[in-house]
Coordinates of C-alpha atoms and ligand atoms in Angstrom, one line a residue:
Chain A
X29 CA -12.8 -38.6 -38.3
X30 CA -11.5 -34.9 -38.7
X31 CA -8.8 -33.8 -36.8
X32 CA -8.9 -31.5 -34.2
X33 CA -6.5 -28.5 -33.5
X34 CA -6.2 -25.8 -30.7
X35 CA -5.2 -22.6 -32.4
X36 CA -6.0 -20.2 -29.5
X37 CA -5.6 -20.2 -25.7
X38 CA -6.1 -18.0 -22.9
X39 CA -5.7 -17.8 -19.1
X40 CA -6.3 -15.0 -16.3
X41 CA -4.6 -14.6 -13.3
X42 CA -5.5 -17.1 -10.5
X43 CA -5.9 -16.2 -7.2
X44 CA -8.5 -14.0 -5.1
X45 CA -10.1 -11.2 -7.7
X46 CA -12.0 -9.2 -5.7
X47 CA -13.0 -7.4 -9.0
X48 CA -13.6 -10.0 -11.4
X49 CA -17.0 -11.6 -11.3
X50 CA -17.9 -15.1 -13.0
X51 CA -19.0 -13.6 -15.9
X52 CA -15.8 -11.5 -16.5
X53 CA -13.5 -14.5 -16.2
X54 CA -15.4 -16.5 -18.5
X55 CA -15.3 -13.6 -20.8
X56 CA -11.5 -11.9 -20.4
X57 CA -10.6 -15.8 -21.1
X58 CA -12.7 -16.2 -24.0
X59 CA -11.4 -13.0 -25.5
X60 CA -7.8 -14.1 -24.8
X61 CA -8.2 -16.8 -26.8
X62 CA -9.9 -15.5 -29.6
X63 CA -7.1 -13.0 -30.1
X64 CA -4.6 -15.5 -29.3
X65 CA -6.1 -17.7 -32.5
X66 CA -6.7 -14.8 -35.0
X67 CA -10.2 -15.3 -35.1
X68 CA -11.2 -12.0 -34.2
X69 CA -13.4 -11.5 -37.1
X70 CA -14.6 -15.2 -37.2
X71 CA -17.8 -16.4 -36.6
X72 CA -17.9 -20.0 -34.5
X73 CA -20.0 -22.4 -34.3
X74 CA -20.3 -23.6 -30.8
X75 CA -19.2 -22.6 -27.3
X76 CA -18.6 -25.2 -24.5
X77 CA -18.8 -23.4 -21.0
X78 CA -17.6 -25.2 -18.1
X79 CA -18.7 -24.2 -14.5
X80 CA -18.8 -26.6 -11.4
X81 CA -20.8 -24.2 -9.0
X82 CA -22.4 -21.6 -10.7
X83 CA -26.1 -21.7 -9.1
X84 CA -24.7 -22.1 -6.0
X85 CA -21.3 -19.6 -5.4
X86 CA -22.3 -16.8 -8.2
X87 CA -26.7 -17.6 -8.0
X88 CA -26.1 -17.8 -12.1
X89 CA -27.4 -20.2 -14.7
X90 CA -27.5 -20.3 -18.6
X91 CA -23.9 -18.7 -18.1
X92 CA -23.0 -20.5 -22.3
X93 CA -26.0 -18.0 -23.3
X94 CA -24.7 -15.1 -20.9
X95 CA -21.0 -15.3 -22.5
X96 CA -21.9 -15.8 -26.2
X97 CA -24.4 -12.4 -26.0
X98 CA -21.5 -10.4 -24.3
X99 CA -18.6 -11.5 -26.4
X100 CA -20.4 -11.0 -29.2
X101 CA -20.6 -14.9 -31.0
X102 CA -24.8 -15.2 -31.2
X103 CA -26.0 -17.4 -33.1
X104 CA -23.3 -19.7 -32.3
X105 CA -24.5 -23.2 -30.0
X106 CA -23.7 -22.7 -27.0
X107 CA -23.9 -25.4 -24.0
X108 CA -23.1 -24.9 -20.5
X109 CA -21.0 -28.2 -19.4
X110 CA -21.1 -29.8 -15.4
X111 CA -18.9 -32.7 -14.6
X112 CA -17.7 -31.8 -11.0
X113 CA -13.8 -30.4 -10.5
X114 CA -13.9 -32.4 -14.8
X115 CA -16.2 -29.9 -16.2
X116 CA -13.5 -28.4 -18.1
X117 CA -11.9 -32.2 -19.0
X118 CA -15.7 -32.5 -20.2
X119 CA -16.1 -29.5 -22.1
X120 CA -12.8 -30.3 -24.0
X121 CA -14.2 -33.5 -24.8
X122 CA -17.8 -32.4 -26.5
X123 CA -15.3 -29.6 -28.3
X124 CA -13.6 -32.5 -30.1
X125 CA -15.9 -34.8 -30.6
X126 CA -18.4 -31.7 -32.1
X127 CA -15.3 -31.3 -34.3
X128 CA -14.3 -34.9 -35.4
X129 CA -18.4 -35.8 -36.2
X130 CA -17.9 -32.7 -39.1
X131 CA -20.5 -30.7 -37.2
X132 CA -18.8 -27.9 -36.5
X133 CA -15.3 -26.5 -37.5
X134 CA -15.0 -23.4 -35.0
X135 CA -15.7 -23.9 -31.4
X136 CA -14.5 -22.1 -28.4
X137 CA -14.4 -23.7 -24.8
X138 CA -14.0 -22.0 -21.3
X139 CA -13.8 -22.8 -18.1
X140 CA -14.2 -20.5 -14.6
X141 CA -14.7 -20.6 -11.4
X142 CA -15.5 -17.6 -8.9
X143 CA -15.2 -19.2 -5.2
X144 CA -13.3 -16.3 -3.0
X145 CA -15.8 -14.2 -2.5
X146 CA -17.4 -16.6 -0.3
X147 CA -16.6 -16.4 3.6
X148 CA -19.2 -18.4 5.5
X149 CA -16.9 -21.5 7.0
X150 CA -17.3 -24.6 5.7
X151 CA -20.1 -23.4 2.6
X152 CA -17.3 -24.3 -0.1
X153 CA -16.2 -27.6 1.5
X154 CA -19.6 -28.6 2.1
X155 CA -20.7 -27.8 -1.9
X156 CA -18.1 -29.6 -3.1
X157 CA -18.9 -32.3 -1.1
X158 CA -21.9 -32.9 -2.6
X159 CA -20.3 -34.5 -5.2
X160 CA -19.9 -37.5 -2.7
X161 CA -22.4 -40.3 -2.4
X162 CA -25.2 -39.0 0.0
X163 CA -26.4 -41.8 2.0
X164 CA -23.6 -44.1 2.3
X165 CA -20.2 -40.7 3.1
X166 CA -22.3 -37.3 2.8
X167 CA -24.3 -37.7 5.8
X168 CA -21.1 -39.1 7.7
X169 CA -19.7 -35.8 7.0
X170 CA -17.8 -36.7 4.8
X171 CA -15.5 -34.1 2.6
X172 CA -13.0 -34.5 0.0
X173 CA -9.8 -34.0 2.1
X174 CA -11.3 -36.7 4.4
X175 CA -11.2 -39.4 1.5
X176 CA -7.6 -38.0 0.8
X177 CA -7.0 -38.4 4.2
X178 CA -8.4 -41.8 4.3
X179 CA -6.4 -42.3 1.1
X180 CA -3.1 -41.3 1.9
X181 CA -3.0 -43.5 5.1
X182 CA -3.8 -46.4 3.3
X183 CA -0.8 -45.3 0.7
X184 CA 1.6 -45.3 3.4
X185 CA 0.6 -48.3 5.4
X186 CA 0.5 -50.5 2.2
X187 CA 3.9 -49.3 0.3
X188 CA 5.7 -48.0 3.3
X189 CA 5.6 -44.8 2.3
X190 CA 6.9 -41.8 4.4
X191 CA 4.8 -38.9 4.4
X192 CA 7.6 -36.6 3.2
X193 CA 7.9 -38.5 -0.2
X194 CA 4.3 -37.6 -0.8
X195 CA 4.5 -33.8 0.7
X196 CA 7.7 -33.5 -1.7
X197 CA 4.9 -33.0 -4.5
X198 CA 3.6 -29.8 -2.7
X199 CA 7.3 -28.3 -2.7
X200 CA 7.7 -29.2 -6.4
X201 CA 4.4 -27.6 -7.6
X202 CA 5.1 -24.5 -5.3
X203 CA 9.3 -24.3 -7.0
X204 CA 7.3 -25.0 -10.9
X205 CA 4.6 -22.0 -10.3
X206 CA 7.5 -19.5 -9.2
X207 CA 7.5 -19.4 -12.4
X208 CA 3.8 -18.9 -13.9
X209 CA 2.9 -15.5 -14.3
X210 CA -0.9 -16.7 -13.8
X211 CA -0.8 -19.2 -10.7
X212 CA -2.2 -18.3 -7.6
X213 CA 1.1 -19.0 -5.7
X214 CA 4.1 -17.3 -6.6
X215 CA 6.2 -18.3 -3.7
X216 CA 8.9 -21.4 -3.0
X217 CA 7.8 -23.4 0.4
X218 CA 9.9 -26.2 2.1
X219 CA 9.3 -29.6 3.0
X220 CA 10.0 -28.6 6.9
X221 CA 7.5 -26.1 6.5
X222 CA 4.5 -28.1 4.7
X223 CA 5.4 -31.0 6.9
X224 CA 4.4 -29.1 10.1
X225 CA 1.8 -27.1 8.6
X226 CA -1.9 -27.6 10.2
X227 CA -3.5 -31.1 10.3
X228 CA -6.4 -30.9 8.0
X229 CA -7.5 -34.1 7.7
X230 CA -5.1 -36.4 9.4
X231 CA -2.3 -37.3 7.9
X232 CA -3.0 -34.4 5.4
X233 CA -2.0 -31.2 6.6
X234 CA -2.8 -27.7 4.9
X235 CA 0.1 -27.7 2.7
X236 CA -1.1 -31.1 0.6
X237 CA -4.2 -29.1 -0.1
X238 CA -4.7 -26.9 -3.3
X239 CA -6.2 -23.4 -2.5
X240 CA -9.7 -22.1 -3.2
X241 CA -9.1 -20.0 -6.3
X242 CA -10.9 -17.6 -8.7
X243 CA -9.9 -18.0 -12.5
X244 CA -10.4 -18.6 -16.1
X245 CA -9.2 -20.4 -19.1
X246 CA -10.1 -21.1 -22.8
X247 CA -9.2 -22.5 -25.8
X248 CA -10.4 -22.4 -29.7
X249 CA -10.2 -25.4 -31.4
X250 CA -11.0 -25.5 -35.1
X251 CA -10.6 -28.7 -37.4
X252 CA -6.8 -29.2 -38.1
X253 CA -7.1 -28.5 -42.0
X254 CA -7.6 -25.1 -41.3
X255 CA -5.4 -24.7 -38.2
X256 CA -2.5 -23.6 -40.2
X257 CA -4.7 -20.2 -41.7
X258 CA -5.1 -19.3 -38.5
X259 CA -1.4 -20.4 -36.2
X260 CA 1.8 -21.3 -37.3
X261 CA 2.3 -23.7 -34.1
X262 CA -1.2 -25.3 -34.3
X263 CA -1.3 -28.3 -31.4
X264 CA -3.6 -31.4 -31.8
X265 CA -5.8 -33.2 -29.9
X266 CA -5.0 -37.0 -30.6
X267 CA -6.0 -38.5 -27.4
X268 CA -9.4 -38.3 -25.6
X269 CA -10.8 -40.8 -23.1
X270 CA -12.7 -40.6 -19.9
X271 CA -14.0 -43.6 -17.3
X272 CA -15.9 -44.1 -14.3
X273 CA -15.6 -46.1 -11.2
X274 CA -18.0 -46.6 -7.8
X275 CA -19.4 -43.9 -6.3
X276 CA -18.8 -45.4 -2.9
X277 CA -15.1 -44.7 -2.5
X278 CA -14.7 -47.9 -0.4
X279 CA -16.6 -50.1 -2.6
X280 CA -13.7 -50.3 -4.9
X281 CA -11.2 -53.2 -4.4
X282 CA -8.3 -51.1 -3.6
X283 CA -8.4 -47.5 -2.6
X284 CA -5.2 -46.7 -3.9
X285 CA -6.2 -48.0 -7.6
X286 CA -8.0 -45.3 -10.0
X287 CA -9.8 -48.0 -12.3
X288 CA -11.3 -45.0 -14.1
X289 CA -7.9 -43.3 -14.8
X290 CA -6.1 -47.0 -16.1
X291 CA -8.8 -47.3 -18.4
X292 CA -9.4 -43.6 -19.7
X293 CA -5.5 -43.2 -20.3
X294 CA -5.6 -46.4 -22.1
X295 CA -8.6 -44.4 -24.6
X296 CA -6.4 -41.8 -24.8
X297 CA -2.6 -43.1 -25.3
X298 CA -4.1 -46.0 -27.9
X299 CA -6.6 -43.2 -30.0
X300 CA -3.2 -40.9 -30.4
X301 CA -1.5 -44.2 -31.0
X302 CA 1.2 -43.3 -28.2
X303 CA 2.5 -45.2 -24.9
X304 CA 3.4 -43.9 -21.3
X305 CA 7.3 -43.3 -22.8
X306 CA 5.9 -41.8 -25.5
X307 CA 4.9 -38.9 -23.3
X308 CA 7.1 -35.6 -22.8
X309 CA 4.7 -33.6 -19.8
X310 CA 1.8 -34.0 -17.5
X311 CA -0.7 -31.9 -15.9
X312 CA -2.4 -33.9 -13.2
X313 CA -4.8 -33.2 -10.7
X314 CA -3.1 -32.6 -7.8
X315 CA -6.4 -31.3 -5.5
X316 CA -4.3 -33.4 -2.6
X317 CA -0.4 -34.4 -3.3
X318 CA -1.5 -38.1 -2.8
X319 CA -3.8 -37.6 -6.1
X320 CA -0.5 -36.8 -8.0
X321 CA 1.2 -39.9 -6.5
X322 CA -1.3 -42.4 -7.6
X323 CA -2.3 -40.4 -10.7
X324 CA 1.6 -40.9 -11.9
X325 CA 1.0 -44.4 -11.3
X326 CA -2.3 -45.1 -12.7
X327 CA -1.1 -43.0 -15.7
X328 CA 1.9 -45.7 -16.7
X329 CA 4.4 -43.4 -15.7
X330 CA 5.5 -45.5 -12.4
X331 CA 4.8 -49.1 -10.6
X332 CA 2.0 -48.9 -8.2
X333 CA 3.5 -47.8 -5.0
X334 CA 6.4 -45.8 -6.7
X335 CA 4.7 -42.7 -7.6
X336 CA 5.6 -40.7 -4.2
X337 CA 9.0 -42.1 -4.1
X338 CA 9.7 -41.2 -7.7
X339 CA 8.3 -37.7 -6.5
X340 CA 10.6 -37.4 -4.0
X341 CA 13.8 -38.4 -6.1
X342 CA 13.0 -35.8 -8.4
X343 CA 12.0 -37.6 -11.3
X344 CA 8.8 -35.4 -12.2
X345 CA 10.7 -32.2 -12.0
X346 CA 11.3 -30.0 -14.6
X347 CA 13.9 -31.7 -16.2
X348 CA 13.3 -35.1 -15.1
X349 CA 12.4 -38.5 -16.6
X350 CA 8.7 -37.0 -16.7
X351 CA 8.0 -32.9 -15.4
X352 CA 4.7 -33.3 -13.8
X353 CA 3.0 -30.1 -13.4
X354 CA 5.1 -27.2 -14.5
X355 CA 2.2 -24.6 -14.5
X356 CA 2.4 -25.7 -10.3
X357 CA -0.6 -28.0 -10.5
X358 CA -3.6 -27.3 -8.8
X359 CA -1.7 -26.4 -5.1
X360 CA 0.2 -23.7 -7.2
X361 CA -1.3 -22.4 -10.0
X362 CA -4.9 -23.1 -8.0
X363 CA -7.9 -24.7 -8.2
X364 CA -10.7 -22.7 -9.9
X365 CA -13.0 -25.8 -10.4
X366 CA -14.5 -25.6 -13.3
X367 CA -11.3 -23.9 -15.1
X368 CA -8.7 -26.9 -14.3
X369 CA -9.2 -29.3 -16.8
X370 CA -9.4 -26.1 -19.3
X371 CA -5.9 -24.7 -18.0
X372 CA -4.1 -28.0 -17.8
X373 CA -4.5 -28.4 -21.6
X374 CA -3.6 -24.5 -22.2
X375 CA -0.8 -25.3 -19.9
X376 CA 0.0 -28.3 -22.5
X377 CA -0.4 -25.9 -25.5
X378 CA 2.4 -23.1 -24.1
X379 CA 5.1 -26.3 -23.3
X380 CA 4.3 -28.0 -26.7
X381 CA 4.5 -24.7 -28.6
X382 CA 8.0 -23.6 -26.7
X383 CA 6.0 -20.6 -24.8
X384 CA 6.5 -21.4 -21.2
X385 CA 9.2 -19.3 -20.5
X386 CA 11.5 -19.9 -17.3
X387 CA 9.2 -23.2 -16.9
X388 CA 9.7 -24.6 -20.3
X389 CA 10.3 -28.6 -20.9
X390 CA 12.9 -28.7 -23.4
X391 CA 11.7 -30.2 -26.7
X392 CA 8.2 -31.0 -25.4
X393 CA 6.2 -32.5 -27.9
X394 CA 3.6 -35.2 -26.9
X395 CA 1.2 -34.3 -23.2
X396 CA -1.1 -35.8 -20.9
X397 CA -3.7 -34.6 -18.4
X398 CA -5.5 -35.9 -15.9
X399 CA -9.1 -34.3 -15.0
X400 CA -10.9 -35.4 -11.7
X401 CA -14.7 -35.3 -12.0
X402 CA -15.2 -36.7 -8.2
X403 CA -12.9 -38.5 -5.9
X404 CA -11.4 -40.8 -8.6
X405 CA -14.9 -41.5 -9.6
X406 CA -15.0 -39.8 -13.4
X407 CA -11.8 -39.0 -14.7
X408 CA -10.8 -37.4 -17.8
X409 CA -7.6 -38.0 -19.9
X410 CA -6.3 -35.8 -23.1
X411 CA -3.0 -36.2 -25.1
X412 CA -1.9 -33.0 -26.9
X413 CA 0.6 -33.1 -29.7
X414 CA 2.5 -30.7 -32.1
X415 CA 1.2 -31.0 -35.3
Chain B
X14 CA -35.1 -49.6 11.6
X15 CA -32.8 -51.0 14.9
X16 CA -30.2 -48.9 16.9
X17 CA -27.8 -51.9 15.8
X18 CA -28.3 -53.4 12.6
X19 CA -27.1 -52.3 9.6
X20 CA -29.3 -53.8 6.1
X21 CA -26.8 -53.8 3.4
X22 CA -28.0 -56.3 -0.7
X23 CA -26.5 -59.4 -1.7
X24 CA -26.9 -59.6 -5.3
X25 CA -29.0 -63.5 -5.3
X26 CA -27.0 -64.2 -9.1
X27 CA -23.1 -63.0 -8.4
X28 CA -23.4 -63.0 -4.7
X29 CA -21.5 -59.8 -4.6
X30 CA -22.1 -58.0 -1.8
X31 CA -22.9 -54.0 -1.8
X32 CA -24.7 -50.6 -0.4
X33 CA -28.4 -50.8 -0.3
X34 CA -28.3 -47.9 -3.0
X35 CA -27.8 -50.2 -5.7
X36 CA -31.1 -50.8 -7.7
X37 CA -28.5 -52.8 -10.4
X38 CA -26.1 -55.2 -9.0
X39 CA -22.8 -53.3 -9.6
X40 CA -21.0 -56.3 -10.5
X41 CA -23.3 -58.2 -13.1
X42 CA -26.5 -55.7 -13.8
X43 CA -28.9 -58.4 -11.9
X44 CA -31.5 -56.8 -9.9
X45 CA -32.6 -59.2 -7.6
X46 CA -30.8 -59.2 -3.8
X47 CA -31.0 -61.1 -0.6
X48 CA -31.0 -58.6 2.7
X49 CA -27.9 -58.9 4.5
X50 CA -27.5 -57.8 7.8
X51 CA -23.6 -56.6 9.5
X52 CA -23.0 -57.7 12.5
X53 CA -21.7 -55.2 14.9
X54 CA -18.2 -56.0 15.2
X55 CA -15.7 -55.4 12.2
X56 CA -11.9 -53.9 12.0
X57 CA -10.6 -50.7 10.8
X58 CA -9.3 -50.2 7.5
X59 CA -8.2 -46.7 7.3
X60 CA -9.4 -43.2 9.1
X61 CA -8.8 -39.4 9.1
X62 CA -9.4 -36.8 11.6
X63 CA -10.7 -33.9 10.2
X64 CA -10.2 -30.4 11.6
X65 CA -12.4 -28.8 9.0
X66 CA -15.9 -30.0 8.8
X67 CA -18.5 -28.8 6.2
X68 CA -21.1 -27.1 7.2
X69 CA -23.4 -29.6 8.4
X70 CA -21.3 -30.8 11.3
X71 CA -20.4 -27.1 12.1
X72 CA -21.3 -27.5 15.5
X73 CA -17.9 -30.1 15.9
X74 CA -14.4 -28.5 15.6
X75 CA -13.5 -32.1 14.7
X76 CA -14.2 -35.4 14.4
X77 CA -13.2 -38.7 13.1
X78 CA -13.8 -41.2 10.1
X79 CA -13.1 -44.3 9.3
X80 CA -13.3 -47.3 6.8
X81 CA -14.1 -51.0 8.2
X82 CA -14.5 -54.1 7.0
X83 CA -17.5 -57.0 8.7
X84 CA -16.3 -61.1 9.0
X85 CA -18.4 -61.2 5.9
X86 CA -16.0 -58.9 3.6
X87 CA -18.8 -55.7 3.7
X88 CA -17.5 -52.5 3.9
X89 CA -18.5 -49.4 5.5
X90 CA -17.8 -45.8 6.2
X91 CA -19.0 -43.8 9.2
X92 CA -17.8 -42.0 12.6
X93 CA -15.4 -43.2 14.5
X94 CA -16.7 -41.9 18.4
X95 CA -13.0 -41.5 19.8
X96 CA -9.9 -39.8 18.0
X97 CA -7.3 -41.3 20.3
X98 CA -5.3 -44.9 19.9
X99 CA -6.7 -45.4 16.4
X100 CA -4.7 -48.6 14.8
X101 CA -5.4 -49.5 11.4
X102 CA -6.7 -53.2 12.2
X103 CA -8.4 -52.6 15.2
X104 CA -11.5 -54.3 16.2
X105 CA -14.2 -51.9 16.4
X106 CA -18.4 -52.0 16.7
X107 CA -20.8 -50.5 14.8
X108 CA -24.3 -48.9 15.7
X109 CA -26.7 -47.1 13.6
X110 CA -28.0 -43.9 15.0
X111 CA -28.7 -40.1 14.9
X112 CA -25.3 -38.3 13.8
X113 CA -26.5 -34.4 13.6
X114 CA -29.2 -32.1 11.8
X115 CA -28.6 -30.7 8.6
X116 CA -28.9 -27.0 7.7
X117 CA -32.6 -27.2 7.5
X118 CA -32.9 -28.9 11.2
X119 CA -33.6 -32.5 9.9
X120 CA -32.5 -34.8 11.7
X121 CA -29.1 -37.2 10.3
X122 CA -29.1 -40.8 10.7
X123 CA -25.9 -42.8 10.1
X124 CA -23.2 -45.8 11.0
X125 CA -20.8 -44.9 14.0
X126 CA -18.1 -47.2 15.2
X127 CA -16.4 -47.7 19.1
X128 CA -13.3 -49.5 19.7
X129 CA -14.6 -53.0 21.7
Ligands
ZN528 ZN1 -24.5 -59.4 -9.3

């Protein structure tokens, strides 16, 4: 199996971008990385474009043919990838295994999302909420934050959990993307304030909710024995694994156990040969601050139940036992669907390479992610390393 | 189908018991199922309120869902019709009926639950 490297990464600015259609994030992100990998003048031989909601936010499809003709890498394969909020996690993942099979040895991957442009109420809720099971939630009207709702009561009423150990995770991710140049959120916010914030879904309130964001991000990733032509501080891709679980939410045996993520951090931490201790930064998917909780948990970081608590006592901070979202996580840095999973590993590249400026882990070396395709349903888990 | 009732599959090899969806038994792959029917009455696992519906239900400024459990270990998601004394644990009843049209004006059929 050939090794796989990421030489190149880029990332726009999150946020609203009233002048940036889809097709311009995909493509400033794709040119960022190019130039980022010295590859300029390289051709590549496949492109993996991740997009949750292209037909229906931007009325676009065959967006991998669009970005290839205007970035100018014809004839190379290009695929556009859909896995929900995971289509970046999932885009990764072809990206490495095109590279480990020896089929290709240049590939580029990019993820956006264009969502702010859209002002009908309730259109962006209700189309990601057709990622829920139709006849047994959708037609109950039932949305995402109402499983996290749903969730997070159960949390509390099973560890005795007050809701201000799991709304610490909000005030964390807002202090960490301070200091990202690209999050949506640049801007500290305390627990008094998120705690009395609007009720969005009871006992959720606005401030456990990541934003609706526009954005893109990209990677090339080129097999490892030619990384170093190309980047002195190439970072590898050791770990990939990905899982599902029931569609139903509430046909699992316990809501506040993600199957999927036990078992697709397992693929991950036993291909890269590592362990939960092993590991020096996470990027999770923090969509709802409960998702971080249970995430830390399900990841091996914590003891089922622990995972707000641990929050709370500042344990995943930036210079605690395990930083958890540095870049801000997805309430911070923002939620661009289909450019997560995309900007949690570039987010991985900048700590493991030293280049995260005033949010740097000292010494990072070894990463995580964690990439939700659906509500816990299809989940996604890389480990990074330097090389 | 009956204002009441709700059919839900027993899987006939593993017994396991699950949404009529299922053309595979989740548990064991068998396709073969006994009809089971819920009974009305069950208790309340876990519910939100939710002050910002999707489209379909744009008509409500909010409303309420909730997870329950039947005598016979089925689970269930629907509407809860009443926001107020919720208590995770509560006995509840369940009724199947029309819950709202969708964008195109077709009409929405689903589970909704009263406290007893
Ligand atoms: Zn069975």
């Amino acid at each position: 199996m050939n090794k796989v490297a990421i030489i190149g990464v880029g990332h726009t600015k999150f946020g609203k971008l009233e002048d940036k259609n889809l097709l311009d994030l995909l493509c400033d992100a794709s040119l960022q990385a190019i130039e980022n990998s010295n590859t300029n003048d390289k051709d590549f031989d496949a492109v993996y474009v991740s997009c949750m909601l292209a037909e229906t936010l931007n009325h676009m499809t065959a967006i991998a043919s669009a970005v290839v003709d205007r970035i100018g890498l014809i004839p190379a394969a290009a695929d556009h990838v859909k896995n929900g909020p995971a289509s970046g996690g999932s885009a990764i993942k072809n990206a490495f295994y095109s590279i480990t099979s020896g089929a290709c040895d240049m590939v580029l991957v990019v993820g956006a999302e264009k969502m702010t442009h859209i002002t009908t109420p309730g259109l962006i809720t209700s189309a990601v909420a057709t990622l829920t099971h139709h006849n047994a939630e959708r037609v109950h009207g039932v949305s995402l934050p109402s499983l996290a709702g749903m969730l997070t009561r159960t949390y509390m009423e099973k560890y005795n959990v007050p809701k201000e150990w799991i709304t610490s995770i909000a005030v964390k991710n807002h202090k960490n993307g301070m200091n990202n140049p690209y999050a949506h959120f640049q801007k500290e916010i305390t627990l008094e304030k998120a705690l009395a914030s609007p009720i969005i879904a009871d006992p959720l309130r606005l401030y456990d909710i990541c934003p609706i964001s526009d954005g893109g991000a990209a990677m090339v990733l080129c097999s490892a024995e030619i990384a170093k032509k190309f980047c002195d501080t190439p970072i590898l891709i050791t770990g990939v694994g990905q899982a599902t679980d029931t569609h139903i939410v509430y046909e699992r045996e316990d809501l506040t156990v993600l199957k999927a993520l036990q078992i697709c951090s397992k693929q991950a931490y036993s291909m890269a040969k590592k362990t939960p201790e092993d590991i020096d930064v996470c990027e999770a998917h923090d969509a709802f601050t409960i998702l971080e909780a249970i995430q830390s948990e399900d990841l091996g970081f914590f003891k089922k139940g622990e995972g707000a608590k641990a929050a709370y006592e500042g344990l995943t901070e930036i210079g605690g036992v395990i930083p958890i979202n540095p870049s801000g996580g997805l309430k911070a840095r923002g939620h661009p669907l289909g450019a997560t999973g995309v900007a949690q590993v570039v987010e991985l590249v900048w700590q493991l390479r030293g280049e995260a400026g005033k949010r740097q882990i000292e010494g990072a070396e070894t990463g995580i992610t964690c990439n939700f395709g659906g509500f816990g349903n299809n989940i996604l888990s890389i480990l990074v390393e330097r090389m | 189908m009956s204002e009441t009732t709700i059919v839900w599959k027993k899987c006939k090899k593993c017994r396991k018991l699950q949404h009529p969806d299922h053309l595979r038994c989740i548990q064991c792959k068998n396709t073969t199922f006994d009809t089971v029917k819920s009974s009305g009455d069950c208790k309340l696992l876990t519910y939100t309120i939710l002050n910002a519906p999707p489209s379909e239900y744009r008509d409500k400024k909010s409303y309420t869902i909730g997870v329950v459990e039947y005598s016979n270990g089925l689970k269930a998601i629907g509407q809860i019709i009443s926001s107020e004394n919720l208590k995770i644990g509560m006995k509840l009843t369940s009724k199947f009926q029309k819950l709202t049209e969708n964008l195109d004006g077709k009409e929405i059929f689903g589970i909704t639950f009263k406290p007893t």
